[in-house]
């Protein structure tokens, strides 16, 4: 009887060892640069596993191998077959078509090109006539795949994949349009621990904390991923990576100008149990986000916009107020930075249509809220150029950064003495590093028509509460009102400008001076303007006729 039991035990199929073929898989999946003992593969492409069996060899007539792939508590189960023709929308596994070794069979596991990004676990179940036995195989990281045609981040040219996914160093541009300064930066996505930290960043996001199941499922979409990362690079709403500081006092941290790479920042963040690293400014925020996106497999590049507008009220106009002596007046929160740095990421936009696929603006520097949190984008560059400010995400804000009009107003005792409009100052030069070269590549024409290409119009149409039509003409001031809130007597709270031209209807743009109603000479008109500011309401009807 004992001899019989020994014989039966020998007949049982057992897994002695599973070889995840790290070296070969990393080469075929373009992940060989990652300093990780974990298998790192890209979605939409098969990866190889070799089994070493014990007891007896694999018998396809009596034995079944079943895999379970887990992302958190979500999982997919599928058998190993002899057919490569699995469904492109499902996980599958198949034996090597030729030369199956029963004692050490090799097989391939294939993921859909729309799989969620993250750290997965593999379990293997052996089903025989003697029952079922399970094995924990190990973990693997699944990334986006810019080499896969079916992936939403597929980018068609190898030199672009090499530069915007694989390259771990580059140049950031600063200074002025006429005097560009380049700053070397190490993106460090292949440094030890960095990929693990980038994946952990997704785990500590508020989205994952609120609904882990939805977060895991949504990670299939690079649009969703990019918005999560954009918010997590700053710490305004979450356990983000960096704290911004524009006041100049960096005693309790590192001055932004001292950082030269992303690895030190990300490691310090992880080591501190996800407390924000002090300090960052726009180029640091953007460079760290570029690191995370490249690590996740999404093609990314750092962009510098010179004379970058910050439109705080969404009217696509930067208002600057001056006294008659030239002193700048604090009536507007709008500003123009000598340069600002953000990220472009490459992806499709099925939510908007194929016409808006390609490069998308993402800005992790905390400026304005988007969907209630401090993030920005993805905003299609094509939509920015076409002034499609009705589309998602944050296109009015980015459009203003590169193409806002600058309205300069001279004021004396609440009366507007003169105003002028500059249509060329904002977004005067937009650059990134040229592929394979230290020279800057001029991208200005991607964001807006260049001189001579088309006549610039000053019509900005969007779906905000206020739709602004701005065409500057010589005007007469009819009335001037200052509005004061009940909590700030004597403080200018808000206002509006009303104006009309022969080509456009009346509209208004925010200004902190009161309601300025402007009627052009020689024009018949009749209109009513209404403005509510806190507890103050203004209403007037004005009419005029040809003089």
mmCIF file with all atom_site columns, C-alpha atoms in Angstrom, residues 16-155:
data_model
loop_
_atom_site.group_PDB
_atom_site.id
_atom_site.type_symbol
_atom_site.label_atom_id
_atom_site.label_alt_id
_atom_site.label_comp_id
_atom_site.label_asym_id
_atom_site.label_entity_id
_atom_site.label_seq_id
_atom_site.pdbx_PDB_ins_code
_atom_site.Cartn_x
_atom_site.Cartn_y
_atom_site.Cartn_z
_atom_site.occupancy
_atom_site.B_iso_or_equiv
_atom_site.pdbx_formal_charge
_atom_site.auth_seq_id
_atom_site.auth_comp_id
_atom_site.auth_asym_id
_atom_site.auth_atom_id
_atom_site.pdbx_PDB_model_num
ATOM 1   C CA . UNK A 1 16  ? 8.611   23.229 -8.689  1.00 0.00 ? 16  UNK A CA 1
ATOM 2   C CA . UNK A 1 17  ? 9.665   26.615 -10.071 1.00 0.00 ? 17  UNK A CA 1
ATOM 3   C CA . UNK A 1 18  ? 8.301   29.425 -12.239 1.00 0.00 ? 18  UNK A CA 1
ATOM 4   C CA . UNK A 1 19  ? 10.755  31.413 -14.341 1.00 0.00 ? 19  UNK A CA 1
ATOM 5   C CA . UNK A 1 20  ? 9.340   34.851 -15.164 1.00 0.00 ? 20  UNK A CA 1
ATOM 6   C CA . UNK A 1 21  ? 12.008  35.304 -17.855 1.00 0.00 ? 21  UNK A CA 1
ATOM 7   C CA . UNK A 1 22  ? 12.874  38.798 -16.615 1.00 0.00 ? 22  UNK A CA 1
ATOM 8   C CA . UNK A 1 23  ? 15.694  39.510 -19.032 1.00 0.00 ? 23  UNK A CA 1
ATOM 9   C CA . UNK A 1 24  ? 13.912  38.395 -22.187 1.00 0.00 ? 24  UNK A CA 1
ATOM 10  C CA . UNK A 1 25  ? 10.599  39.981 -21.241 1.00 0.00 ? 25  UNK A CA 1
ATOM 11  C CA . UNK A 1 26  ? 12.217  43.288 -20.327 1.00 0.00 ? 26  UNK A CA 1
ATOM 12  C CA . UNK A 1 27  ? 13.941  43.450 -23.702 1.00 0.00 ? 27  UNK A CA 1
ATOM 13  C CA . UNK A 1 28  ? 10.824  42.592 -25.703 1.00 0.00 ? 28  UNK A CA 1
ATOM 14  C CA . UNK A 1 29  ? 8.709   45.032 -23.668 1.00 0.00 ? 29  UNK A CA 1
ATOM 15  C CA . UNK A 1 30  ? 11.238  47.900 -23.762 1.00 0.00 ? 30  UNK A CA 1
ATOM 16  C CA . UNK A 1 31  ? 11.513  47.910 -19.967 1.00 0.00 ? 31  UNK A CA 1
ATOM 17  C CA . UNK A 1 32  ? 15.110  46.734 -19.566 1.00 0.00 ? 32  UNK A CA 1
ATOM 18  C CA . UNK A 1 33  ? 16.155  50.069 -18.088 1.00 0.00 ? 33  UNK A CA 1
ATOM 19  C CA . UNK A 1 34  ? 14.102  49.700 -14.922 1.00 0.00 ? 34  UNK A CA 1
ATOM 20  C CA . UNK A 1 35  ? 16.163  48.837 -11.855 1.00 0.00 ? 35  UNK A CA 1
ATOM 21  C CA . UNK A 1 36  ? 13.642  46.415 -10.456 1.00 0.00 ? 36  UNK A CA 1
ATOM 22  C CA . UNK A 1 37  ? 13.628  42.756 -9.477  1.00 0.00 ? 37  UNK A CA 1
ATOM 23  C CA . UNK A 1 38  ? 9.946   42.735 -10.347 1.00 0.00 ? 38  UNK A CA 1
ATOM 24  C CA . UNK A 1 39  ? 8.778   41.779 -13.821 1.00 0.00 ? 39  UNK A CA 1
ATOM 25  C CA . UNK A 1 40  ? 7.861   44.968 -15.721 1.00 0.00 ? 40  UNK A CA 1
ATOM 26  C CA . UNK A 1 41  ? 5.806   44.533 -18.896 1.00 0.00 ? 41  UNK A CA 1
ATOM 27  C CA . UNK A 1 42  ? 3.572   46.616 -21.142 1.00 0.00 ? 42  UNK A CA 1
ATOM 28  C CA . UNK A 1 43  ? -0.078  46.014 -21.860 1.00 0.00 ? 43  UNK A CA 1
ATOM 29  C CA . UNK A 1 44  ? -1.242  44.650 -25.207 1.00 0.00 ? 44  UNK A CA 1
ATOM 30  C CA . UNK A 1 45  ? 1.844   42.450 -25.678 1.00 0.00 ? 45  UNK A CA 1
ATOM 31  C CA . UNK A 1 46  ? 2.477   38.855 -24.501 1.00 0.00 ? 46  UNK A CA 1
ATOM 32  C CA . UNK A 1 47  ? 5.123   38.017 -21.929 1.00 0.00 ? 47  UNK A CA 1
ATOM 33  C CA . UNK A 1 48  ? 6.791   34.643 -21.475 1.00 0.00 ? 48  UNK A CA 1
ATOM 34  C CA . UNK A 1 49  ? 6.768   32.314 -18.458 1.00 0.00 ? 49  UNK A CA 1
ATOM 35  C CA . UNK A 1 50  ? 8.529   28.944 -18.163 1.00 0.00 ? 50  UNK A CA 1
ATOM 36  C CA . UNK A 1 51  ? 7.418   26.278 -15.674 1.00 0.00 ? 51  UNK A CA 1
ATOM 37  C CA . UNK A 1 52  ? 9.591   23.588 -14.124 1.00 0.00 ? 52  UNK A CA 1
ATOM 38  C CA . UNK A 1 53  ? 7.340   20.659 -13.209 1.00 0.00 ? 53  UNK A CA 1
ATOM 39  C CA . UNK A 1 54  ? 7.829   18.012 -10.554 1.00 0.00 ? 54  UNK A CA 1
ATOM 40  C CA . UNK A 1 55  ? 6.379   14.524 -10.296 1.00 0.00 ? 55  UNK A CA 1
ATOM 41  C CA . UNK A 1 56  ? 5.543   14.113 -13.968 1.00 0.00 ? 56  UNK A CA 1
ATOM 42  C CA . UNK A 1 57  ? 5.226   16.075 -17.161 1.00 0.00 ? 57  UNK A CA 1
ATOM 43  C CA . UNK A 1 58  ? 2.264   18.077 -18.403 1.00 0.00 ? 58  UNK A CA 1
ATOM 44  C CA . UNK A 1 59  ? -0.438  16.031 -20.168 1.00 0.00 ? 59  UNK A CA 1
ATOM 45  C CA . UNK A 1 60  ? -2.724  18.230 -22.296 1.00 0.00 ? 60  UNK A CA 1
ATOM 46  C CA . UNK A 1 61  ? -5.406  15.509 -22.323 1.00 0.00 ? 61  UNK A CA 1
ATOM 47  C CA . UNK A 1 62  ? -5.817  15.293 -18.543 1.00 0.00 ? 62  UNK A CA 1
ATOM 48  C CA . UNK A 1 63  ? -4.293  18.465 -17.113 1.00 0.00 ? 63  UNK A CA 1
ATOM 49  C CA . UNK A 1 64  ? -5.437  22.073 -17.127 1.00 0.00 ? 64  UNK A CA 1
ATOM 50  C CA . UNK A 1 65  ? -3.440  25.115 -16.122 1.00 0.00 ? 65  UNK A CA 1
ATOM 51  C CA . UNK A 1 66  ? -5.457  28.127 -14.981 1.00 0.00 ? 66  UNK A CA 1
ATOM 52  C CA . UNK A 1 67  ? -4.111  31.609 -14.259 1.00 0.00 ? 67  UNK A CA 1
ATOM 53  C CA . UNK A 1 68  ? -5.584  34.228 -11.977 1.00 0.00 ? 68  UNK A CA 1
ATOM 54  C CA . UNK A 1 69  ? -4.298  37.783 -12.457 1.00 0.00 ? 69  UNK A CA 1
ATOM 55  C CA . UNK A 1 70  ? -5.084  40.142 -9.570  1.00 0.00 ? 70  UNK A CA 1
ATOM 56  C CA . UNK A 1 71  ? -5.069  43.926 -9.304  1.00 0.00 ? 71  UNK A CA 1
ATOM 57  C CA . UNK A 1 72  ? -5.927  44.536 -5.690  1.00 0.00 ? 72  UNK A CA 1
ATOM 58  C CA . UNK A 1 73  ? -9.138  42.583 -5.158  1.00 0.00 ? 73  UNK A CA 1
ATOM 59  C CA . UNK A 1 74  ? -10.061 42.627 -8.843  1.00 0.00 ? 74  UNK A CA 1
ATOM 60  C CA . UNK A 1 75  ? -9.034  39.593 -10.844 1.00 0.00 ? 75  UNK A CA 1
ATOM 61  C CA . UNK A 1 76  ? -9.327  37.803 -14.171 1.00 0.00 ? 76  UNK A CA 1
ATOM 62  C CA . UNK A 1 77  ? -9.178  34.015 -14.619 1.00 0.00 ? 77  UNK A CA 1
ATOM 63  C CA . UNK A 1 78  ? -8.280  32.223 -17.839 1.00 0.00 ? 78  UNK A CA 1
ATOM 64  C CA . UNK A 1 79  ? -6.901  28.820 -18.904 1.00 0.00 ? 79  UNK A CA 1
ATOM 65  C CA . UNK A 1 80  ? -3.741  28.129 -20.857 1.00 0.00 ? 80  UNK A CA 1
ATOM 66  C CA . UNK A 1 81  ? -4.655  27.011 -24.381 1.00 0.00 ? 81  UNK A CA 1
ATOM 67  C CA . UNK A 1 82  ? -2.838  26.084 -27.567 1.00 0.00 ? 82  UNK A CA 1
ATOM 68  C CA . UNK A 1 83  ? -4.309  28.992 -29.528 1.00 0.00 ? 83  UNK A CA 1
ATOM 69  C CA . UNK A 1 84  ? -2.827  32.465 -29.858 1.00 0.00 ? 84  UNK A CA 1
ATOM 70  C CA . UNK A 1 85  ? -6.137  33.800 -31.161 1.00 0.00 ? 85  UNK A CA 1
ATOM 71  C CA . UNK A 1 86  ? -7.576  35.030 -27.913 1.00 0.00 ? 86  UNK A CA 1
ATOM 72  C CA . UNK A 1 87  ? -9.971  37.939 -27.589 1.00 0.00 ? 87  UNK A CA 1
ATOM 73  C CA . UNK A 1 88  ? -8.093  41.269 -27.746 1.00 0.00 ? 88  UNK A CA 1
ATOM 74  C CA . UNK A 1 89  ? -10.312 42.554 -24.950 1.00 0.00 ? 89  UNK A CA 1
ATOM 75  C CA . UNK A 1 90  ? -9.564  39.690 -22.538 1.00 0.00 ? 90  UNK A CA 1
ATOM 76  C CA . UNK A 1 91  ? -6.576  38.273 -20.734 1.00 0.00 ? 91  UNK A CA 1
ATOM 77  C CA . UNK A 1 92  ? -5.352  35.021 -22.279 1.00 0.00 ? 92  UNK A CA 1
ATOM 78  C CA . UNK A 1 93  ? -2.518  32.488 -22.086 1.00 0.00 ? 93  UNK A CA 1
ATOM 79  C CA . UNK A 1 94  ? -1.172  29.995 -24.604 1.00 0.00 ? 94  UNK A CA 1
ATOM 80  C CA . UNK A 1 95  ? 1.625   27.484 -24.880 1.00 0.00 ? 95  UNK A CA 1
ATOM 81  C CA . UNK A 1 96  ? 4.576   28.021 -27.161 1.00 0.00 ? 96  UNK A CA 1
ATOM 82  C CA . UNK A 1 97  ? 3.301   26.842 -30.556 1.00 0.00 ? 97  UNK A CA 1
ATOM 83  C CA . UNK A 1 98  ? 6.281   24.619 -31.309 1.00 0.00 ? 98  UNK A CA 1
ATOM 84  C CA . UNK A 1 99  ? 8.363   22.216 -29.287 1.00 0.00 ? 99  UNK A CA 1
ATOM 85  C CA . UNK A 1 100 ? 6.318   21.902 -26.093 1.00 0.00 ? 100 UNK A CA 1
ATOM 86  C CA . UNK A 1 101 ? 8.482   20.383 -23.369 1.00 0.00 ? 101 UNK A CA 1
ATOM 87  C CA . UNK A 1 102 ? 6.129   18.475 -21.011 1.00 0.00 ? 102 UNK A CA 1
ATOM 88  C CA . UNK A 1 103 ? 8.544   18.770 -18.079 1.00 0.00 ? 103 UNK A CA 1
ATOM 89  C CA . UNK A 1 104 ? 9.340   22.461 -18.593 1.00 0.00 ? 104 UNK A CA 1
ATOM 90  C CA . UNK A 1 105 ? 6.637   24.044 -20.740 1.00 0.00 ? 105 UNK A CA 1
ATOM 91  C CA . UNK A 1 106 ? 6.905   27.683 -21.817 1.00 0.00 ? 106 UNK A CA 1
ATOM 92  C CA . UNK A 1 107 ? 3.790   29.784 -22.224 1.00 0.00 ? 107 UNK A CA 1
ATOM 93  C CA . UNK A 1 108 ? 2.746   33.363 -22.901 1.00 0.00 ? 108 UNK A CA 1
ATOM 94  C CA . UNK A 1 109 ? 0.321   35.579 -21.014 1.00 0.00 ? 109 UNK A CA 1
ATOM 95  C CA . UNK A 1 110 ? -1.272  38.391 -23.000 1.00 0.00 ? 110 UNK A CA 1
ATOM 96  C CA . UNK A 1 111 ? -3.111  41.406 -21.607 1.00 0.00 ? 111 UNK A CA 1
ATOM 97  C CA . UNK A 1 112 ? -5.604  43.645 -23.422 1.00 0.00 ? 112 UNK A CA 1
ATOM 98  C CA . UNK A 1 113 ? -4.231  46.943 -24.711 1.00 0.00 ? 113 UNK A CA 1
ATOM 99  C CA . UNK A 1 114 ? -6.866  48.599 -22.522 1.00 0.00 ? 114 UNK A CA 1
ATOM 100 C CA . UNK A 1 115 ? -5.768  46.953 -19.272 1.00 0.00 ? 115 UNK A CA 1
ATOM 101 C CA . UNK A 1 116 ? -5.490  49.011 -16.126 1.00 0.00 ? 116 UNK A CA 1
ATOM 102 C CA . UNK A 1 117 ? -2.043  50.161 -15.047 1.00 0.00 ? 117 UNK A CA 1
ATOM 103 C CA . UNK A 1 118 ? -0.655  48.960 -11.748 1.00 0.00 ? 118 UNK A CA 1
ATOM 104 C CA . UNK A 1 119 ? 1.100   46.255 -9.745  1.00 0.00 ? 119 UNK A CA 1
ATOM 105 C CA . UNK A 1 120 ? -0.467  42.849 -10.372 1.00 0.00 ? 120 UNK A CA 1
ATOM 106 C CA . UNK A 1 121 ? -0.124  39.439 -8.721  1.00 0.00 ? 121 UNK A CA 1
ATOM 107 C CA . UNK A 1 122 ? -0.095  36.080 -10.529 1.00 0.00 ? 122 UNK A CA 1
ATOM 108 C CA . UNK A 1 123 ? -1.600  32.870 -9.180  1.00 0.00 ? 123 UNK A CA 1
ATOM 109 C CA . UNK A 1 124 ? -1.392  29.542 -11.035 1.00 0.00 ? 124 UNK A CA 1
ATOM 110 C CA . UNK A 1 125 ? -3.801  26.655 -10.494 1.00 0.00 ? 125 UNK A CA 1
ATOM 111 C CA . UNK A 1 126 ? -3.100  23.090 -11.635 1.00 0.00 ? 126 UNK A CA 1
ATOM 112 C CA . UNK A 1 127 ? -6.200  20.980 -12.281 1.00 0.00 ? 127 UNK A CA 1
ATOM 113 C CA . UNK A 1 128 ? -5.622  17.223 -12.672 1.00 0.00 ? 128 UNK A CA 1
ATOM 114 C CA . UNK A 1 129 ? -7.474  13.974 -12.009 1.00 0.00 ? 129 UNK A CA 1
ATOM 115 C CA . UNK A 1 130 ? -6.167  14.191 -8.445  1.00 0.00 ? 130 UNK A CA 1
ATOM 116 C CA . UNK A 1 131 ? -7.729  17.584 -7.768  1.00 0.00 ? 131 UNK A CA 1
ATOM 117 C CA . UNK A 1 132 ? -6.614  21.199 -7.795  1.00 0.00 ? 132 UNK A CA 1
ATOM 118 C CA . UNK A 1 133 ? -3.534  22.858 -6.393  1.00 0.00 ? 133 UNK A CA 1
ATOM 119 C CA . UNK A 1 134 ? -2.724  26.577 -6.347  1.00 0.00 ? 134 UNK A CA 1
ATOM 120 C CA . UNK A 1 135 ? 0.578   28.455 -6.420  1.00 0.00 ? 135 UNK A CA 1
ATOM 121 C CA . UNK A 1 136 ? 1.476   32.082 -5.832  1.00 0.00 ? 136 UNK A CA 1
ATOM 122 C CA . UNK A 1 137 ? 3.784   32.905 -8.735  1.00 0.00 ? 137 UNK A CA 1
ATOM 123 C CA . UNK A 1 138 ? 4.740   36.521 -7.977  1.00 0.00 ? 138 UNK A CA 1
ATOM 124 C CA . UNK A 1 139 ? 4.105   40.124 -8.950  1.00 0.00 ? 139 UNK A CA 1
ATOM 125 C CA . UNK A 1 140 ? 4.502   42.133 -12.116 1.00 0.00 ? 140 UNK A CA 1
ATOM 126 C CA . UNK A 1 141 ? 4.066   45.780 -13.035 1.00 0.00 ? 141 UNK A CA 1
ATOM 127 C CA . UNK A 1 142 ? 1.898   46.524 -16.066 1.00 0.00 ? 142 UNK A CA 1
ATOM 128 C CA . UNK A 1 143 ? 2.543   49.796 -17.912 1.00 0.00 ? 143 UNK A CA 1
ATOM 129 C CA . UNK A 1 144 ? 1.092   51.610 -20.901 1.00 0.00 ? 144 UNK A CA 1
ATOM 130 C CA . UNK A 1 145 ? 2.509   50.560 -24.274 1.00 0.00 ? 145 UNK A CA 1
ATOM 131 C CA . UNK A 1 146 ? 3.442   53.284 -26.793 1.00 0.00 ? 146 UNK A CA 1
ATOM 132 C CA . UNK A 1 147 ? 4.706   50.498 -29.112 1.00 0.00 ? 147 UNK A CA 1
ATOM 133 C CA . UNK A 1 148 ? 1.243   48.870 -29.368 1.00 0.00 ? 148 UNK A CA 1
ATOM 134 C CA . UNK A 1 149 ? -1.082  50.171 -32.104 1.00 0.00 ? 149 UNK A CA 1
ATOM 135 C CA . UNK A 1 150 ? -4.160  49.385 -30.012 1.00 0.00 ? 150 UNK A CA 1
ATOM 136 C CA . UNK A 1 151 ? -2.959  51.270 -26.941 1.00 0.00 ? 151 UNK A CA 1
ATOM 137 C CA . UNK A 1 152 ? -4.374  54.758 -26.384 1.00 0.00 ? 152 UNK A CA 1
ATOM 138 C CA . UNK A 1 153 ? -0.822  56.080 -25.923 1.00 0.00 ? 153 UNK A CA 1
ATOM 139 C CA . UNK A 1 154 ? 0.601   54.577 -29.137 1.00 0.00 ? 154 UNK A CA 1
ATOM 140 C CA . UNK A 1 155 ? 3.005   57.004 -30.783 1.00 0.00 ? 155 UNK A CA 1
#
